[in-house]
XYZ file of C-alpha atoms in Angstrom:
622
model
C 22.162 59.708 -28.233
C 18.470 59.981 -28.096
C 16.721 57.829 -30.337
C 14.276 59.142 -32.958
C 10.496 58.631 -32.379
C 8.927 56.057 -34.601
C 6.319 56.758 -37.128
C 3.871 53.858 -37.146
C 0.403 53.983 -38.533
C -2.557 51.785 -39.443
C -5.153 51.601 -41.829
C -8.364 50.431 -40.181
C -10.297 47.281 -41.337
C -13.136 48.150 -44.014
C -10.856 51.026 -45.446
C -9.410 50.138 -48.950
C -5.689 49.674 -47.853
C -4.035 50.458 -51.238
C -6.428 53.274 -52.447
C -6.010 55.142 -48.968
C -2.220 54.703 -49.013
C -2.017 56.122 -52.572
C -4.335 58.943 -51.857
C -2.352 60.129 -48.702
C 1.033 59.920 -50.693
C -0.459 61.930 -53.551
C -1.535 64.822 -51.202
C 2.014 64.711 -49.642
C 3.597 64.881 -53.055
C 1.321 68.032 -53.639
C 1.768 69.960 -57.091
C 5.393 69.043 -57.530
C 5.376 66.704 -60.548
C 8.700 65.142 -59.388
C 8.019 64.650 -55.663
C 6.433 61.504 -55.963
C 9.285 59.621 -57.983
C 11.520 60.438 -55.269
C 9.718 58.545 -52.675
C 10.069 54.921 -52.050
C 7.388 52.368 -51.036
C 7.970 48.968 -49.637
C 5.176 46.291 -49.957
C 4.987 42.720 -49.037
C 4.410 41.076 -52.451
C 4.714 41.727 -56.221
C 1.145 41.662 -56.463
C 0.624 44.321 -54.037
C 3.072 46.563 -56.120
C 1.112 46.056 -59.052
C -2.310 46.907 -57.249
C -0.647 50.002 -55.739
C 0.352 51.109 -59.121
C -3.180 50.729 -60.716
C -4.507 52.515 -57.406
C -2.281 55.785 -58.261
C -3.275 55.706 -61.712
C -7.103 55.359 -60.860
C -6.741 58.467 -58.468
C -5.223 60.440 -61.161
C -6.759 59.518 -64.662
C -6.284 62.972 -66.020
C -2.623 63.490 -65.711
C 0.581 61.427 -66.218
C 2.524 60.379 -63.046
C 6.018 59.501 -62.423
C 5.344 56.659 -59.823
C 7.275 56.154 -56.609
C 9.936 53.379 -56.483
C 7.871 50.396 -55.396
C 9.703 47.299 -54.057
C 8.341 43.995 -52.756
C 9.984 42.964 -49.392
C 9.227 39.447 -50.150
C 11.543 39.036 -53.025
C 14.793 40.862 -52.693
C 16.830 40.512 -55.757
C 19.484 42.733 -57.670
C 16.841 45.094 -58.556
C 15.721 45.793 -55.069
C 19.207 46.416 -53.723
C 19.262 49.382 -56.128
C 16.829 51.053 -53.770
C 19.790 52.675 -52.042
C 21.806 55.299 -53.798
C 25.164 53.734 -52.854
C 25.596 50.337 -51.556
C 29.222 49.169 -52.338
C 28.530 45.923 -50.111
C 26.207 44.642 -52.707
C 28.925 43.574 -55.077
C 30.253 41.267 -52.467
C 26.828 39.495 -51.922
C 27.148 35.958 -53.500
C 24.405 35.046 -55.729
C 21.504 32.884 -54.655
C 21.811 29.207 -55.735
C 18.848 28.659 -58.412
C 15.944 26.693 -56.774
C 16.133 23.769 -59.061
C 19.963 23.404 -58.828
C 19.829 23.553 -55.140
C 17.077 20.794 -55.231
C 19.362 18.461 -57.292
C 22.272 19.153 -55.154
C 20.330 18.007 -52.217
C 18.877 15.121 -53.922
C 22.485 13.891 -54.827
C 23.305 13.986 -50.993
C 20.106 11.955 -50.353
C 21.070 9.428 -52.817
C 24.407 9.055 -51.217
C 22.906 8.486 -47.820
C 23.396 4.703 -46.449
C 20.262 2.496 -47.322
C 18.477 4.969 -49.691
C 17.124 3.134 -52.712
C 19.067 4.737 -55.673
C 16.474 3.463 -58.225
C 13.996 6.146 -57.115
C 15.609 9.550 -58.001
C 12.219 11.191 -58.184
C 11.678 10.444 -54.300
C 15.186 11.716 -53.750
C 14.187 15.183 -55.679
C 10.846 15.159 -53.556
C 12.742 14.929 -50.364
C 15.278 17.563 -51.299
C 12.233 19.991 -51.896
C 11.232 19.186 -48.168
C 14.900 19.879 -47.177
C 15.082 22.983 -49.068
C 11.897 24.239 -47.271
C 13.255 23.198 -43.813
C 16.541 24.973 -44.768
C 14.776 28.334 -45.564
C 12.813 28.096 -42.216
C 15.824 27.771 -40.175
C 17.752 30.399 -42.131
C 14.713 32.732 -41.896
C 14.566 32.524 -38.184
C 18.423 32.696 -37.906
C 18.747 29.512 -36.140
C 21.729 27.630 -35.734
C 21.783 23.702 -36.992
C 24.207 22.717 -34.304
C 21.349 22.810 -31.865
C 19.562 19.924 -33.679
C 22.096 17.443 -31.900
C 20.311 18.192 -28.822
C 16.557 17.836 -29.892
C 16.223 13.907 -29.574
C 16.979 12.779 -26.131
C 17.011 9.148 -25.065
C 13.268 9.090 -23.970
C 12.134 9.973 -27.665
C 11.447 7.269 -30.111
C 14.298 5.945 -32.190
C 13.110 7.382 -35.351
C 13.549 11.007 -34.296
C 17.082 10.328 -33.764
C 17.228 8.707 -37.415
C 15.707 11.913 -38.590
C 18.244 14.147 -36.959
C 21.077 11.939 -38.516
C 19.457 12.255 -41.949
C 19.448 16.210 -41.542
C 23.131 15.934 -40.979
C 22.871 16.499 -44.907
C 22.343 20.227 -44.027
C 24.851 20.518 -41.040
C 27.670 18.719 -42.806
C 27.615 18.324 -46.732
C 25.641 21.369 -47.467
C 27.801 24.257 -46.411
C 30.646 22.529 -48.538
C 28.464 22.257 -51.506
C 27.424 25.957 -51.370
C 31.065 26.720 -50.991
C 31.824 24.966 -54.284
C 29.169 26.505 -55.902
C 30.108 30.028 -54.929
C 26.570 30.746 -53.784
C 24.371 30.912 -50.892
C 20.819 29.975 -50.081
C 18.036 32.316 -51.157
C 16.835 32.958 -47.499
C 20.310 33.839 -46.477
C 20.649 36.139 -49.377
C 17.391 37.963 -48.824
C 18.229 38.544 -45.056
C 21.661 39.850 -45.890
C 20.190 42.224 -48.517
C 17.574 43.536 -46.203
C 20.455 43.810 -43.357
C 22.480 45.869 -46.043
C 19.764 48.078 -46.719
C 18.914 48.572 -43.183
C 22.583 49.448 -42.288
C 22.779 51.718 -45.212
C 19.650 53.776 -44.166
C 20.837 53.944 -40.818
C 24.182 55.342 -41.690
C 22.793 57.648 -44.294
C 19.145 58.203 -43.949
C 17.320 59.069 -47.176
C 16.353 62.533 -47.645
C 13.140 61.740 -49.354
C 10.112 59.630 -47.800
C 10.341 56.051 -47.275
C 6.998 54.059 -46.543
C 6.835 50.446 -45.549
C 3.306 49.388 -45.945
C 1.127 46.368 -45.458
C 3.910 44.033 -44.037
C 3.615 42.501 -40.565
C 7.418 41.576 -40.385
C 6.951 37.953 -39.681
C 10.611 37.451 -41.079
C 13.014 38.927 -38.607
C 15.177 40.797 -41.059
C 12.023 42.323 -42.489
C 11.100 43.520 -39.034
C 14.603 44.866 -38.424
C 14.274 46.933 -41.554
C 10.801 48.156 -40.618
C 12.451 49.364 -37.291
C 14.986 51.409 -39.343
C 12.129 52.781 -41.688
C 9.959 53.762 -38.636
C 12.654 56.040 -37.285
C 13.873 57.577 -40.607
C 13.383 61.369 -40.759
C 10.558 60.888 -43.380
C 10.126 57.286 -42.808
C 6.566 55.502 -41.940
C 5.272 52.027 -41.258
C 1.770 51.462 -42.189
C 0.191 48.265 -40.747
C -2.921 46.474 -42.129
C -5.902 46.677 -39.677
C -4.230 46.674 -36.258
C -6.967 45.821 -33.621
C -6.549 48.705 -31.020
C -9.754 48.203 -29.237
C -8.865 44.678 -27.940
C -8.412 44.997 -24.013
C -4.668 44.745 -22.861
C -5.419 41.485 -21.128
C -6.655 39.594 -24.503
C -3.638 41.277 -26.388
C -1.336 39.676 -23.929
C -2.991 36.264 -24.672
C -2.685 36.227 -28.396
C -1.157 33.042 -29.842
C 0.120 32.049 -33.268
C -3.442 31.048 -34.515
C -4.764 34.704 -34.122
C -4.654 36.967 -36.937
C -3.104 39.802 -35.007
C -0.201 37.686 -33.716
C 2.059 38.809 -36.428
C 1.617 42.515 -35.648
C 1.757 41.907 -32.015
C 5.178 40.424 -32.496
C 6.154 43.152 -34.833
C 5.387 45.823 -32.244
C 7.331 43.910 -29.606
C 10.345 43.725 -31.714
C 9.892 47.613 -32.694
C 9.705 48.199 -28.946
C 6.515 49.864 -29.377
C 2.734 49.571 -28.170
C -0.495 49.790 -29.822
C -0.822 53.406 -28.183
C 2.129 54.374 -30.337
C 0.354 53.511 -33.509
C -1.657 56.532 -35.095
C -4.473 56.329 -37.720
C -3.001 56.837 -41.312
C -4.337 60.437 -42.295
C -7.702 60.412 -44.174
C -8.413 56.899 -43.849
C -11.184 57.036 -41.140
C -13.480 53.903 -41.344
C -17.283 54.567 -41.732
C -19.442 53.659 -38.682
C -20.595 50.240 -40.519
C -17.102 49.330 -41.082
C -16.143 49.974 -37.538
C -18.826 48.100 -36.264
C -17.803 45.137 -38.352
C -14.482 45.201 -37.189
C -15.461 45.204 -33.746
C -17.604 42.297 -34.308
C -14.810 40.160 -35.726
C -12.543 41.272 -33.100
C -14.876 39.831 -30.267
C -15.407 36.742 -32.583
C -11.547 36.306 -32.699
C -11.104 37.008 -28.920
C -8.467 34.778 -27.378
C -10.029 31.485 -25.493
C -8.486 32.625 -22.377
C -10.737 35.780 -22.182
C -13.863 34.857 -23.887
C -15.653 35.299 -20.433
C -15.927 38.898 -21.484
C -18.825 37.919 -23.644
C -20.916 37.379 -20.497
C -20.386 41.291 -19.978
C -22.661 41.858 -23.006
C -20.185 43.510 -25.545
C -22.347 46.210 -27.357
C -22.163 45.574 -31.175
C -23.954 48.033 -33.403
C -26.524 46.328 -35.731
C -24.915 47.830 -38.839
C -22.010 45.288 -38.311
C -24.196 42.693 -40.317
C -25.558 45.174 -42.542
C -24.873 43.833 -46.333
C -23.522 40.556 -44.925
C -24.835 37.344 -46.306
C -24.144 33.654 -45.725
C -24.644 30.980 -48.360
C -24.522 27.424 -47.504
C -23.850 25.259 -50.701
C -24.308 21.415 -51.095
C -21.356 20.620 -52.802
C -18.177 22.197 -53.977
C -19.419 22.488 -57.467
C -22.581 24.223 -56.151
C -20.143 26.656 -54.228
C -18.043 27.306 -57.299
C -21.241 28.114 -59.371
C -22.686 30.259 -56.955
C -19.680 32.375 -56.543
C -19.236 32.772 -60.348
C -22.781 33.950 -60.608
C -22.303 36.474 -57.858
C -19.237 37.786 -59.635
C -20.943 37.669 -62.943
C -23.895 39.699 -61.388
C -21.573 42.346 -59.951
C -20.325 43.216 -63.545
C -24.037 44.239 -64.436
C -23.501 47.427 -62.422
C -21.057 49.672 -64.091
C -17.713 50.220 -62.286
C -18.642 47.534 -59.405
C -15.789 45.184 -58.439
C -15.624 41.828 -56.950
C -13.155 39.517 -55.447
C -13.043 35.977 -54.255
C -10.804 35.342 -51.129
C -10.101 31.819 -50.479
C -7.112 29.553 -49.535
C -8.767 26.567 -51.466
C -7.071 26.394 -54.704
C -9.322 23.746 -56.072
C -12.344 26.111 -55.522
C -10.284 29.069 -57.098
C -9.901 27.004 -60.351
C -13.417 25.771 -60.374
C -14.675 29.255 -60.087
C -12.404 30.375 -63.017
C -13.723 27.588 -65.221
C -17.319 28.592 -64.379
C -16.515 32.261 -65.309
C -15.082 31.096 -68.503
C -18.355 29.792 -69.458
C -19.467 33.678 -69.671
C -16.412 34.302 -71.684
C -14.524 36.004 -68.590
C -10.899 35.306 -67.766
C -10.143 36.078 -64.294
C -6.796 36.719 -62.575
C -5.829 34.193 -59.806
C -3.081 35.868 -57.561
C -1.724 32.277 -56.775
C -1.284 31.471 -60.385
C -1.695 27.988 -61.805
C 0.535 25.045 -61.086
C 2.901 24.743 -64.041
C 2.359 21.000 -63.940
C -1.144 21.672 -65.026
C -0.572 23.771 -68.065
C -0.899 22.317 -71.565
C 2.995 22.584 -72.368
C 3.938 20.762 -69.245
C 1.190 18.181 -69.274
C 2.285 17.561 -72.922
C 5.891 17.128 -72.142
C 5.036 14.718 -69.357
C 2.831 12.660 -71.334
C 5.544 12.310 -74.125
C 7.918 11.132 -71.575
C 5.358 8.652 -70.326
C 4.631 7.440 -74.048
C 8.217 6.429 -74.545
C 8.963 5.036 -71.022
C 6.090 2.919 -71.205
C 6.989 1.291 -74.652
C 4.000 2.968 -76.137
C 1.445 1.261 -73.809
C -2.229 1.954 -75.034
C -3.278 4.403 -72.213
C 0.000 6.427 -72.487
C -0.200 6.300 -76.328
C -3.701 7.712 -76.616
C -3.242 10.321 -73.797
C -0.291 11.789 -75.557
C -1.301 11.671 -79.119
C -4.970 12.942 -78.330
C -3.462 15.927 -76.715
C -4.333 19.224 -78.261
C -0.501 19.938 -79.140
C 0.041 16.755 -80.799
C -0.006 16.987 -84.486
C 3.118 15.237 -85.877
C 3.472 17.664 -88.864
C -0.215 17.297 -89.873
C -3.316 19.357 -89.301
C -4.254 18.725 -85.634
C -7.665 17.411 -86.610
C -6.494 14.940 -89.132
C -3.694 13.777 -86.841
C -6.242 12.919 -84.122
C -8.420 11.205 -86.653
C -5.627 8.921 -87.317
C -5.070 8.148 -83.666
C -8.557 7.363 -83.203
C -8.454 4.958 -86.208
C -5.700 3.335 -84.527
C -7.340 3.051 -81.483
C -10.550 1.428 -82.847
C -8.604 -0.965 -85.016
C -6.029 -2.358 -82.329
C -6.372 -0.842 -79.104
C -9.893 -1.977 -78.146
C -9.056 -5.701 -77.911
C -6.254 -7.815 -76.866
C -3.216 -5.377 -76.151
C -0.479 -5.282 -78.685
C 3.334 -6.251 -77.935
C 5.247 -3.478 -76.364
C 6.574 -0.621 -78.319
C 5.823 0.778 -81.697
C 6.786 -2.497 -83.179
C 4.120 -4.229 -81.378
C 1.538 -1.563 -82.721
C 2.981 -1.833 -86.167
C 2.667 -5.724 -86.036
C -0.947 -5.588 -84.900
C -1.829 -3.090 -87.535
C -0.348 -5.497 -90.337
C -2.408 -8.282 -89.277
C -5.603 -6.166 -90.007
C -7.595 -6.862 -93.238
C -6.533 -4.627 -96.250
C -10.071 -2.757 -96.004
C -8.895 -0.919 -92.779
C -6.340 1.028 -94.903
C -3.701 -0.247 -92.562
C -0.833 1.294 -94.757
C -1.696 4.845 -93.693
C -1.669 3.985 -90.064
C 1.283 1.780 -90.205
C 3.171 4.984 -91.894
C 2.289 7.164 -88.956
C 3.540 4.449 -86.296
C 6.689 3.989 -88.273
C 7.256 7.867 -88.375
C 6.865 8.005 -84.542
C 9.140 5.241 -83.943
C 11.712 6.870 -86.213
C 11.409 10.267 -84.436
C 11.254 8.786 -80.979
C 14.267 6.567 -81.429
C 17.033 8.836 -80.047
C 14.809 9.569 -76.973
C 13.817 5.742 -76.430
C 17.475 4.712 -76.867
C 18.730 7.067 -74.010
C 16.103 5.887 -71.658
C 16.793 2.195 -72.375
C 20.513 3.027 -71.743
C 19.728 5.024 -68.411
C 21.403 8.046 -70.071
C 22.494 11.216 -68.219
C 19.671 13.507 -67.204
C 20.839 16.436 -69.634
C 21.100 14.089 -72.731
C 17.804 12.379 -71.891
C 16.233 15.971 -71.583
C 17.536 17.249 -74.973
C 16.082 14.134 -76.642
C 12.773 14.465 -74.888
C 12.420 18.027 -76.054
C 13.398 17.241 -79.452
C 10.823 14.636 -79.846
C 8.095 16.753 -78.040
C 8.815 19.714 -80.496
C 8.812 17.386 -83.683
C 5.470 15.928 -82.367
C 3.849 19.420 -81.689
C 4.633 20.706 -85.234
C 1.515 21.053 -87.405
C 1.088 21.435 -91.092
C 1.309 25.291 -90.835
C 3.414 25.975 -87.506
C 6.821 24.603 -86.242
C 6.608 22.814 -83.247
C 8.415 25.105 -80.967
C 6.205 27.908 -81.696
C 3.138 25.837 -80.660
C 4.854 24.316 -77.637
C 6.502 27.383 -76.075
C 3.791 29.897 -76.768
C 2.080 32.206 -74.428
C 2.760 32.778 -70.493
C 2.556 28.947 -69.816
C 4.854 28.008 -72.885
C 7.462 30.660 -71.804
C 7.352 29.305 -68.261
C 7.890 25.814 -69.393
C 10.885 26.952 -71.419
C 12.486 28.543 -68.587
C 11.965 25.458 -66.549
C 13.491 23.148 -69.212
C 16.459 25.628 -69.455
C 16.984 25.644 -65.661
C 16.585 21.733 -65.632
C 19.269 21.231 -68.237
C 21.668 23.653 -66.428
C 21.063 21.985 -63.094
C 21.334 18.382 -64.078
C 25.001 18.577 -65.725
C 26.601 16.422 -62.931
C 23.456 14.529 -61.640
C 24.075 10.652 -61.774
C 22.033 8.581 -64.509
C 18.370 8.060 -63.911
C 16.770 4.742 -64.517
C 14.599 5.095 -67.792
C 11.468 3.803 -66.342
C 11.886 6.489 -63.621
C 12.543 9.352 -65.738
C 8.783 10.674 -66.147
C 8.355 10.738 -62.367
C 11.769 12.487 -61.944
C 10.866 15.072 -64.593
C 7.657 15.720 -62.701
C 9.157 15.899 -59.313
C 11.740 18.442 -60.527
C 8.932 20.735 -61.071
C 8.014 20.916 -57.576
C 5.579 23.421 -56.670
C 6.293 25.960 -59.547
C 3.252 28.112 -60.758
C 2.871 30.336 -63.812
C 0.919 33.734 -63.483
C -0.503 35.802 -66.278
C 1.972 38.665 -67.055
C -0.961 41.214 -66.930
C -4.293 41.172 -65.131
C -6.914 39.290 -67.057
C -10.038 41.418 -65.664
C -9.873 44.814 -64.464
C -12.905 44.357 -62.158
C -12.794 40.710 -60.759
C -9.943 38.859 -59.072
C -9.205 35.934 -56.984
C -7.146 36.676 -54.012
C -5.138 34.564 -51.600
C -5.217 35.630 -47.631
C -2.174 37.688 -47.912
C -3.362 39.973 -50.798
C -6.815 40.154 -49.460
C -5.448 42.305 -46.413
C -4.294 45.028 -48.797
C -6.686 44.824 -51.901
C -10.437 45.762 -51.334
C -13.503 45.267 -53.775
C -17.100 46.270 -53.781
C -18.198 42.751 -53.405
C -15.842 40.582 -51.198
C -16.743 36.827 -51.232
C -15.122 34.505 -48.790
C -15.031 30.996 -50.343
C -14.300 27.666 -48.846
C -15.241 28.436 -45.175
C -14.986 24.828 -44.181
C -13.306 23.137 -41.217
C -9.950 21.901 -42.437
C -9.892 24.469 -45.318
C -10.255 27.795 -43.721
C -8.607 27.719 -41.279
C -6.580 24.919 -42.842
C -5.266 22.060 -41.203
C -1.720 22.529 -39.755
C 0.948 21.262 -42.101
C 2.860 18.411 -40.616
C 6.632 18.804 -40.398
C 8.181 15.920 -41.953
C 11.519 16.495 -39.819
C 10.577 17.737 -36.285
C 7.800 17.011 -33.894
C 5.916 20.193 -32.245
C 7.956 20.110 -29.044
C 11.198 19.600 -31.005
C 10.291 22.559 -33.067
C 9.487 24.489 -30.069
C 12.816 23.738 -28.406
C 14.707 24.428 -31.564
C 13.068 27.984 -31.951
C 10.943 27.418 -35.017
C 7.429 28.794 -35.019
C 4.554 26.455 -34.735
C 3.039 24.887 -37.848
C -0.060 27.194 -37.446
């Protein structure tokens, strides 16, 4: 049977991707108010889904819309499985094991490895996180763990063989653990869900339009789904900024460091060439945008064909129109300059600005600088949960008790804005400062709250020591269950409950319960979700030494981030590299253009060397 021709399009660089996509989709819908709601659009991320929704609303400000079904390909959960009208196979798909539960189960396997130091469960959890990432990479690329045995021949250093022996956790124990849990890994579940959707649409093609936009198909399962979408009767794949002017010799030389490499791989998987890709209707770039894309294409030309520069490639002068380079003397100067440029953009009504950077420290600095102007900006990468006030407070509470009320931990915890101990926060901190000046700026008191009380008891009466001793006694009484469990190396679940109970007591003020203050706002909700998941995941985890509990608690956070539920500013944004392909602003600022930051240094694989990764079938770290 003859295969249906593919519908593959591209939106040229310099053309706002999501507005161009939304404009054409609205034209296709026409005057039928229900036509739009019958369409399905697949996007790479949830941020892209939100931005496309906003683009539709901006293009139709005067009439209500029933939006298309918008789904992110990067996160396939039960909601995304409902894209197909009927998918009976979905009921048989096992759930994905929760991330924290998976890391704790892997950490238990690490602790059972011969020669591992069981007194450092925090290191075991950190190592389990690296194992989980490696596991996701292998499953994403659909590789077989049995091939690991052949990767360390005799001529390799002995430690590589020891590394592969350690990875036997994944090849031996882990499949049995998953079977007992009745779950599968998230990457495997995502691949199965995408494969189900591809099979469903192959057997029963949707009668309404399906558009996959903005994805480059770097995940094999996603590429297979894109191939199905491209051949649907009303399907289309829309690529972001495909370079169709690069000569064929250079295109053949692309490697995994080139920005077009992902799309080149996708076209190969689809069995298509650049000649098969058409321009998205109504999205022609301006002459200046075309000239700039041409300039960047030449600048990014593969090293093997840079001799073409000697032929005098013609670049229109408009390619650099409006382009400005600013050299800053320090990171702080860079952040201040970017913040001023973004603030200046707001002086023009309707003008938008976006910072694009992979440097999260720079992004935070810029957000802080903009806050000086009273501007709250949305960072697409979010904020690390460990750096939010609720989690910082919980960590300090754990360190206070684990350190036996050591002076630094005592002051850091009790001077935190959330600490109030049932009093007005200002009055509570005033008492803490009096304790600091009275007994913590000289010889160190004996350990524990008892040592603080003894030091306060030795003060002259004019220090009003009674009020200070009452506070220390109250702290000792409320912290006693938590301190007792740490001293006994109690089970992590019980220790966590005592930890949270003490933190909630310490957070209560004279007019608000501690839970209301500790778990408030987006960061508080994310912290509460983490604590609940931590409690559920540690039910059978071995006891943790009390001194190691704060580090264990922090290691369990991993790289969790918290993102605002809604955009903070309608005209300013901080974007990562993936979102910047799809979201455009009037003023685009590329920040952190320093060697080692952009492009970043390749992340070292803690498990396999470069030759071993290549032999195994994993992509390079670039």
